[in-house]
Amino acid sequence: MSTVLDRVTKVIVDRLGVEESEVKLEASFTGDLGADSLDVVELVMELEDEFDMEISDEDAENMATVGDAVTYIEKKQA
Amino acid sequence: MSKLAGKTAIITGASRGIGAEIARKFAADGAKVVVNYSGSQEKAEAVVADIQANGGEAIAVKANVSDAESVKAMVDETMKTFGSVDILVNNAGITRDNLMMRMKDDEWDDVININLKGVFICTKAVTRQMMKQRAGRIVNIASIVGVMGNAGQANYVASKAGVIGLTKTTARELASRGITANAVAPGFITTDMTDQLTDEVQKAMLGQIPLNRFGAPEDVAKAALFLASDDASYMTGQTLHLDGGMVM
């Protein structure tokens, strides 16, 4: 069973076309990973599908880094 | 003739008038059609039956376009039935005409809610699926009065001018995902809505139309078909005027 981070990383690599090594917890989607605002919206959509959960717009707006997403998903799954 | 083969199209306000004509036209060109209606269930079902009798595929789905939950349910039902949403035609519209001095707030609100907010809600609701597909066509039915203004229709004109602006923004926001958005701005088209006008008013209108005749719903359906098809793949953010030359 892969970890939340593994699965989040895979979604990011597929969506943004970045190297796996670039996907660090502190990496910001728009600053470090080159996502534009629409990419972030899509990323959240795919995370919703991957983890079968709904992420509200308010929560999505607070997700700036890979770590934010992982923490949010882990908390919601707990 | 199957420009829309394999495509699924949601057409709002398709139980009569221009919307019904677009539904029939799209189905005849191979699209699987969702005939949306809010009140006229019988008429919507008649449009579906008509399409099926001609060998096409269609379902009637009730939804109030100004209510996000009901629109979401319509999109979900479309996905369940047909498996994709390739085309959205935002056609649903109402009028509550009155001189601005006499216009009530709720006359203003009703028209803006259905005609403008409805386009926003429906567009938002299909965008997720279209983004995933990396393809989609959004066709908004505006009106020529949204370009030129019209006494007695402050609410309707504002809503249709708003739709033209919203079309341009939708086009810009979603272009990178293979989704186009264009509008059709019909002039005077013969429908239930225009049949209510007095002969005098109709005559005055003709005087403003260089081609000297009213358009037919079929004219609008043809333009919508073009915008929804691959023929228009290099066009986005535009408004086609179908008005017999009223505005040039």
Short mmCIF file of C-alpha atoms in Angstrom, two decimals:
data_model
loop_
_atom_site.label_atom_id
_atom_site.label_comp_id
_atom_site.label_asym_id
_atom_site.label_seq_id
_atom_site.Cartn_x
_atom_site.Cartn_y
_atom_site.Cartn_z
CA MET A 1 0.00 0.00 0.00
CA SER A 2 1.61 3.25 -1.08
CA THR A 3 1.63 6.23 1.23
CA VAL A 4 -0.39 9.39 0.77
CA LEU A 5 2.79 11.18 -0.25
CA ASP A 6 3.55 8.56 -2.93
CA ARG A 7 0.10 8.89 -4.41
CA VAL A 8 0.09 12.70 -4.24
CA THR A 9 3.52 12.71 -5.88
CA LYS A 10 2.32 10.53 -8.72
CA VAL A 11 -0.66 12.80 -9.40
CA ILE A 12 1.63 15.87 -9.42
CA VAL A 13 4.22 14.25 -11.69
CA ASP A 14 1.52 13.17 -14.14
CA ARG A 15 -0.29 16.49 -14.14
CA LEU A 16 2.59 18.98 -14.06
CA GLY A 17 5.20 16.96 -15.89
CA VAL A 18 7.84 17.57 -13.21
CA GLU A 19 10.50 15.13 -11.98
CA GLU A 20 9.64 13.03 -8.95
CA SER A 21 12.71 14.42 -7.18
CA GLU A 22 11.28 17.94 -7.40
CA VAL A 23 8.15 16.98 -5.48
CA LYS A 24 9.25 17.77 -1.93
CA LEU A 25 6.95 18.49 0.99
CA GLU A 26 7.95 22.15 1.07
CA ALA A 27 7.64 22.63 -2.70
CA SER A 28 4.92 25.11 -3.60
CA PHE A 29 2.70 24.28 -6.56
CA THR A 30 2.90 27.66 -8.23
CA GLY A 31 6.38 28.79 -7.11
CA ASP A 32 8.47 25.62 -7.30
CA LEU A 33 6.51 23.27 -9.51
CA GLY A 34 5.53 25.75 -12.21
CA ALA A 35 1.77 25.32 -11.91
CA ASP A 36 -0.55 28.10 -12.98
CA SER A 37 -3.81 28.74 -11.13
CA LEU A 38 -5.81 26.48 -13.46
CA ASP A 39 -3.25 23.68 -12.96
CA VAL A 40 -3.83 23.92 -9.22
CA VAL A 41 -7.60 23.63 -9.73
CA GLU A 42 -7.05 20.54 -11.87
CA LEU A 43 -4.60 19.08 -9.39
CA VAL A 44 -7.16 19.39 -6.61
CA MET A 45 -9.76 17.74 -8.86
CA GLU A 46 -7.44 14.82 -9.47
CA LEU A 47 -6.60 14.49 -5.80
CA GLU A 48 -10.34 14.33 -5.13
CA ASP A 49 -10.63 11.45 -7.58
CA GLU A 50 -7.47 9.70 -6.37
CA PHE A 51 -8.53 9.79 -2.72
CA ASP A 52 -12.28 9.67 -3.32
CA MET A 53 -12.98 12.76 -1.23
CA GLU A 54 -14.41 16.22 -1.68
CA ILE A 55 -12.06 19.13 -1.13
CA SER A 56 -13.96 22.38 -0.61
CA ASP A 57 -12.91 25.51 -2.47
CA GLU A 58 -11.93 27.15 0.82
CA ASP A 59 -9.67 24.24 1.76
CA ALA A 60 -8.21 24.09 -1.73
CA GLU A 61 -7.26 27.76 -1.52
CA ASN A 62 -5.20 27.02 1.57
CA MET A 63 -3.17 24.32 -0.17
CA ALA A 64 0.01 25.99 -1.35
CA THR A 65 2.57 23.23 -0.99
CA VAL A 66 2.84 19.48 -1.46
CA GLY A 67 3.01 19.17 2.34
CA ASP A 68 -0.25 21.12 2.72
CA ALA A 69 -2.01 18.65 0.45
CA VAL A 70 -0.55 15.58 2.13
CA THR A 71 -1.39 16.85 5.63
CA TYR A 72 -4.91 17.76 4.58
CA ILE A 73 -5.58 14.38 3.00
CA GLU A 74 -4.08 12.42 5.91
CA LYS A 75 -6.15 14.40 8.39
CA LYS A 76 -9.32 13.89 6.38
CA GLN A 77 -8.70 10.17 6.02
CA ALA A 78 -8.01 9.68 9.73
CA MET B 1 -24.15 14.52 -42.05
CA SER B 2 -22.73 13.61 -38.71
CA LYS B 3 -20.60 16.47 -37.52
CA LEU B 4 -21.34 15.64 -33.90
CA ALA B 5 -21.11 11.84 -34.05
CA GLY B 6 -20.25 10.35 -30.68
CA LYS B 7 -20.61 13.68 -28.87
CA THR B 8 -22.91 14.38 -25.97
CA ALA B 9 -24.61 17.77 -25.83
CA ILE B 10 -26.53 19.37 -22.99
CA ILE B 11 -28.94 22.00 -24.26
CA THR B 12 -30.61 24.14 -21.63
CA GLY B 13 -34.14 25.37 -22.14
CA ALA B 14 -34.64 22.89 -24.96
CA SER B 15 -38.33 22.15 -24.60
CA ARG B 16 -39.32 24.76 -27.16
CA GLY B 17 -38.26 27.56 -29.48
CA ILE B 18 -34.61 27.94 -30.38
CA GLY B 19 -33.47 25.37 -27.80
CA ALA B 20 -35.76 22.66 -29.18
CA GLU B 21 -34.56 23.38 -32.70
CA ILE B 22 -30.91 23.13 -31.59
CA ALA B 23 -31.67 19.82 -29.85
CA ARG B 24 -33.25 18.39 -33.02
CA LYS B 25 -30.47 19.71 -35.22
CA PHE B 26 -27.68 18.35 -33.03
CA ALA B 27 -29.37 14.95 -32.75
CA ALA B 28 -29.80 14.80 -36.51
CA ASP B 29 -26.06 15.38 -36.77
CA GLY B 30 -25.23 12.47 -34.52
CA ALA B 31 -25.10 13.99 -31.04
CA LYS B 32 -26.59 12.35 -27.98
CA VAL B 33 -28.74 15.11 -26.60
CA VAL B 34 -29.83 16.11 -23.12
CA VAL B 35 -33.03 18.12 -23.50
CA ASN B 36 -33.09 20.26 -20.39
CA TYR B 37 -36.31 21.90 -19.22
CA SER B 38 -37.51 23.59 -16.06
CA GLY B 39 -41.30 23.55 -16.29
CA SER B 40 -42.48 22.17 -19.63
CA GLN B 41 -42.00 18.44 -19.09
CA GLU B 42 -44.50 17.41 -21.76
CA LYS B 43 -42.92 19.60 -24.39
CA ALA B 44 -39.43 18.37 -23.50
CA GLU B 45 -40.60 14.77 -23.76
CA ALA B 46 -42.17 15.55 -27.12
CA VAL B 47 -38.80 16.86 -28.36
CA VAL B 48 -37.12 13.67 -27.11
CA ALA B 49 -39.77 11.50 -28.79
CA ASP B 50 -39.30 13.45 -31.99
CA ILE B 51 -35.55 12.88 -31.91
CA GLN B 52 -35.95 9.19 -31.15
CA ALA B 53 -38.48 8.78 -33.95
CA ASN B 54 -35.79 10.06 -36.29
CA GLY B 55 -33.28 7.53 -35.02
CA GLY B 56 -31.48 9.84 -32.60
CA GLU B 57 -30.60 9.53 -28.92
CA ALA B 58 -31.96 11.91 -26.32
CA ILE B 59 -33.18 12.18 -22.74
CA ALA B 60 -35.19 14.92 -21.04
CA VAL B 61 -33.74 16.20 -17.77
CA LYS B 62 -35.40 18.70 -15.48
CA ALA B 63 -33.12 21.29 -13.91
CA ASN B 64 -33.36 24.92 -12.93
CA VAL B 65 -30.24 26.50 -14.47
CA SER B 66 -29.97 29.08 -11.69
CA ASP B 67 -29.73 26.36 -9.04
CA ALA B 68 -26.26 24.81 -8.80
CA GLU B 69 -27.41 21.60 -7.13
CA SER B 70 -30.04 20.88 -9.69
CA VAL B 71 -27.56 21.55 -12.51
CA LYS B 72 -24.99 19.26 -10.91
CA ALA B 73 -27.60 16.50 -10.77
CA MET B 74 -28.27 17.05 -14.49
CA VAL B 75 -24.58 16.76 -15.35
CA ASP B 76 -24.29 13.62 -13.19
CA GLU B 77 -27.27 12.09 -14.96
CA THR B 78 -25.73 12.97 -18.33
CA MET B 79 -22.47 11.26 -17.35
CA LYS B 80 -24.34 8.20 -16.11
CA THR B 81 -26.40 7.92 -19.28
CA PHE B 82 -23.97 8.94 -22.00
CA GLY B 83 -20.51 8.85 -20.38
CA SER B 84 -19.24 12.28 -21.47
CA VAL B 85 -20.18 15.94 -21.78
CA ASP B 86 -18.69 17.36 -24.95
CA ILE B 87 -20.99 20.27 -25.73
CA LEU B 88 -22.97 22.68 -23.59
CA VAL B 89 -25.46 25.04 -25.19
CA ASN B 90 -26.57 27.69 -22.72
CA ASN B 91 -29.89 28.58 -24.24
CA ALA B 92 -32.35 28.86 -21.34
CA GLY B 93 -33.67 32.36 -21.07
CA ILE B 94 -36.66 34.39 -19.96
CA THR B 95 -37.94 37.93 -20.43
CA ARG B 96 -39.67 40.24 -17.97
CA ASP B 97 -39.92 43.38 -20.06
CA ASN B 98 -40.66 46.74 -18.53
CA LEU B 99 -39.45 50.28 -18.78
CA MET B 100 -36.59 50.79 -16.38
CA MET B 101 -38.59 53.38 -14.44
CA ARG B 102 -41.24 50.75 -13.78
CA MET B 103 -39.07 47.67 -13.50
CA LYS B 104 -39.35 45.88 -10.18
CA ASP B 105 -36.30 44.48 -8.46
CA ASP B 106 -37.61 40.95 -8.79
CA GLU B 107 -38.13 41.40 -12.54
CA TRP B 108 -34.49 42.37 -12.75
CA ASP B 109 -33.33 39.55 -10.48
CA ASP B 110 -35.36 36.80 -12.18
CA VAL B 111 -33.93 37.59 -15.60
CA ILE B 112 -30.33 37.99 -14.40
CA ASN B 113 -30.58 34.76 -12.40
CA ILE B 114 -31.76 32.61 -15.27
CA ASN B 115 -30.09 34.28 -18.24
CA LEU B 116 -26.71 35.20 -16.76
CA LYS B 117 -26.13 33.37 -13.49
CA GLY B 118 -27.56 30.26 -15.17
CA VAL B 119 -24.84 30.39 -17.81
CA PHE B 120 -22.20 30.74 -15.11
CA ILE B 121 -23.60 27.80 -13.12
CA CYS B 122 -24.00 25.47 -16.10
CA THR B 123 -20.57 26.34 -17.50
CA LYS B 124 -18.93 25.75 -14.15
CA ALA B 125 -20.74 22.43 -13.80
CA VAL B 126 -19.48 20.97 -17.09
CA THR B 127 -15.98 22.43 -16.91
CA ARG B 128 -14.59 19.75 -14.63
CA GLN B 129 -15.50 17.01 -17.08
CA MET B 130 -14.42 18.98 -20.14
CA MET B 131 -11.05 19.79 -18.53
CA LYS B 132 -10.48 16.10 -17.91
CA GLN B 133 -11.40 15.34 -21.49
CA ARG B 134 -9.11 18.12 -22.71
CA ALA B 135 -11.93 19.03 -25.07
CA GLY B 136 -15.24 20.80 -24.95
CA ARG B 137 -17.48 23.23 -26.73
CA ILE B 138 -19.53 25.85 -24.99
CA VAL B 139 -22.08 27.73 -27.07
CA ASN B 140 -23.95 30.57 -25.40
CA ILE B 141 -27.12 31.97 -26.85
CA ALA B 142 -26.90 35.73 -26.30
CA SER B 143 -28.96 38.30 -28.19
CA ILE B 144 -28.33 41.15 -30.54
CA VAL B 145 -29.95 43.50 -28.02
CA GLY B 146 -27.06 42.66 -25.72
CA VAL B 147 -24.89 44.45 -28.28
CA MET B 148 -27.19 47.33 -29.26
CA GLY B 149 -29.43 47.88 -26.22
CA ASN B 150 -33.20 47.91 -26.31
CA ALA B 151 -35.74 50.16 -24.59
CA GLY B 152 -37.96 48.22 -22.21
CA GLN B 153 -35.49 45.37 -21.71
CA ALA B 154 -32.91 46.68 -19.25
CA ASN B 155 -32.76 43.35 -17.41
CA TYR B 156 -32.68 41.16 -20.53
CA VAL B 157 -30.14 43.37 -22.32
CA ALA B 158 -27.86 43.48 -19.28
CA SER B 159 -28.06 39.70 -18.96
CA LYS B 160 -27.22 39.13 -22.63
CA ALA B 161 -24.39 41.67 -22.67
CA GLY B 162 -23.14 39.86 -19.57
CA VAL B 163 -23.28 36.55 -21.41
CA ILE B 164 -21.09 37.97 -24.19
CA GLY B 165 -18.49 39.09 -21.64
CA LEU B 166 -18.72 35.78 -19.82
CA THR B 167 -18.19 33.96 -23.13
CA LYS B 168 -14.93 35.84 -23.67
CA THR B 169 -13.71 35.09 -20.16
CA THR B 170 -14.66 31.42 -20.41
CA ALA B 171 -12.77 31.28 -23.70
CA ARG B 172 -9.64 32.78 -22.15
CA GLU B 173 -9.71 30.70 -18.97
CA LEU B 174 -10.23 27.36 -20.67
CA ALA B 175 -8.44 27.70 -24.01
CA SER B 176 -5.35 25.92 -22.68
CA ARG B 177 -7.52 22.88 -21.92
CA GLY B 178 -8.93 22.52 -25.41
CA ILE B 179 -12.28 24.06 -24.53
CA THR B 180 -13.77 26.76 -26.73
CA ALA B 181 -16.56 29.17 -25.87
CA ASN B 182 -18.48 31.20 -28.39
CA ALA B 183 -21.80 32.98 -28.49
CA VAL B 184 -24.58 33.44 -30.98
CA ALA B 185 -26.44 36.75 -30.88
CA PRO B 186 -29.76 36.26 -32.66
CA GLY B 187 -31.83 39.21 -33.81
CA PHE B 188 -35.56 38.79 -34.22
CA ILE B 189 -36.27 35.09 -34.47
CA THR B 190 -39.82 33.84 -34.87
CA THR B 191 -40.68 31.96 -31.64
CA ASP B 192 -43.40 31.90 -28.98
CA MET B 193 -41.59 34.86 -27.43
CA THR B 194 -41.83 37.07 -30.54
CA ASP B 195 -45.33 35.87 -31.53
CA GLN B 196 -46.65 37.79 -28.55
CA LEU B 197 -45.58 41.11 -30.08
CA THR B 198 -48.23 43.26 -31.76
CA ASP B 199 -48.27 43.61 -35.55
CA GLU B 200 -47.30 47.23 -35.15
CA VAL B 201 -44.22 46.37 -33.13
CA GLN B 202 -43.30 43.60 -35.58
CA LYS B 203 -43.58 46.02 -38.49
CA ALA B 204 -41.36 48.54 -36.74
CA MET B 205 -38.81 45.83 -36.16
CA LEU B 206 -38.73 44.80 -39.80
CA GLY B 207 -37.81 48.36 -40.66
CA GLN B 208 -34.54 47.89 -38.77
CA ILE B 209 -33.59 44.67 -40.52
CA PRO B 210 -31.70 45.12 -43.82
CA LEU B 211 -32.71 41.60 -44.96
CA ASN B 212 -36.32 42.64 -44.24
CA ARG B 213 -37.46 39.42 -42.61
CA PHE B 214 -37.34 37.69 -39.25
CA GLY B 215 -35.01 34.78 -38.71
CA ALA B 216 -36.08 31.21 -37.97
CA PRO B 217 -34.95 29.03 -35.05
CA GLU B 218 -33.29 26.89 -37.72
CA ASP B 219 -30.93 29.78 -38.55
CA VAL B 220 -29.73 29.88 -34.96
CA ALA B 221 -29.47 26.08 -34.78
CA LYS B 222 -27.21 26.04 -37.84
CA ALA B 223 -24.86 28.60 -36.30
CA ALA B 224 -24.84 26.70 -32.99
CA LEU B 225 -24.04 23.49 -34.87
CA PHE B 226 -21.11 25.17 -36.57
CA LEU B 227 -19.75 26.47 -33.25
CA ALA B 228 -20.18 23.06 -31.59
CA SER B 229 -18.47 21.16 -34.40
CA ASP B 230 -14.84 20.69 -35.38
CA ASP B 231 -15.39 23.22 -38.16
CA ALA B 232 -15.09 25.96 -35.55
CA SER B 233 -12.06 24.52 -33.75
CA TYR B 234 -9.92 27.63 -34.34
CA MET B 235 -12.58 30.02 -33.10
CA THR B 236 -13.10 31.02 -29.49
CA GLY B 237 -14.45 34.00 -27.56
CA GLN B 238 -16.47 35.21 -30.53
CA THR B 239 -20.06 36.32 -30.90
CA LEU B 240 -21.80 35.52 -34.18
CA HIS B 241 -24.50 38.02 -35.09
CA LEU B 242 -27.50 36.34 -36.70
CA ASP B 243 -29.70 39.31 -37.18
CA GLY B 244 -30.40 39.94 -40.83
CA GLY B 245 -27.84 42.73 -40.74
CA MET B 246 -29.27 44.83 -37.90
CA VAL B 247 -25.90 45.41 -36.28
CA MET B 248 -22.80 45.74 -38.43
#
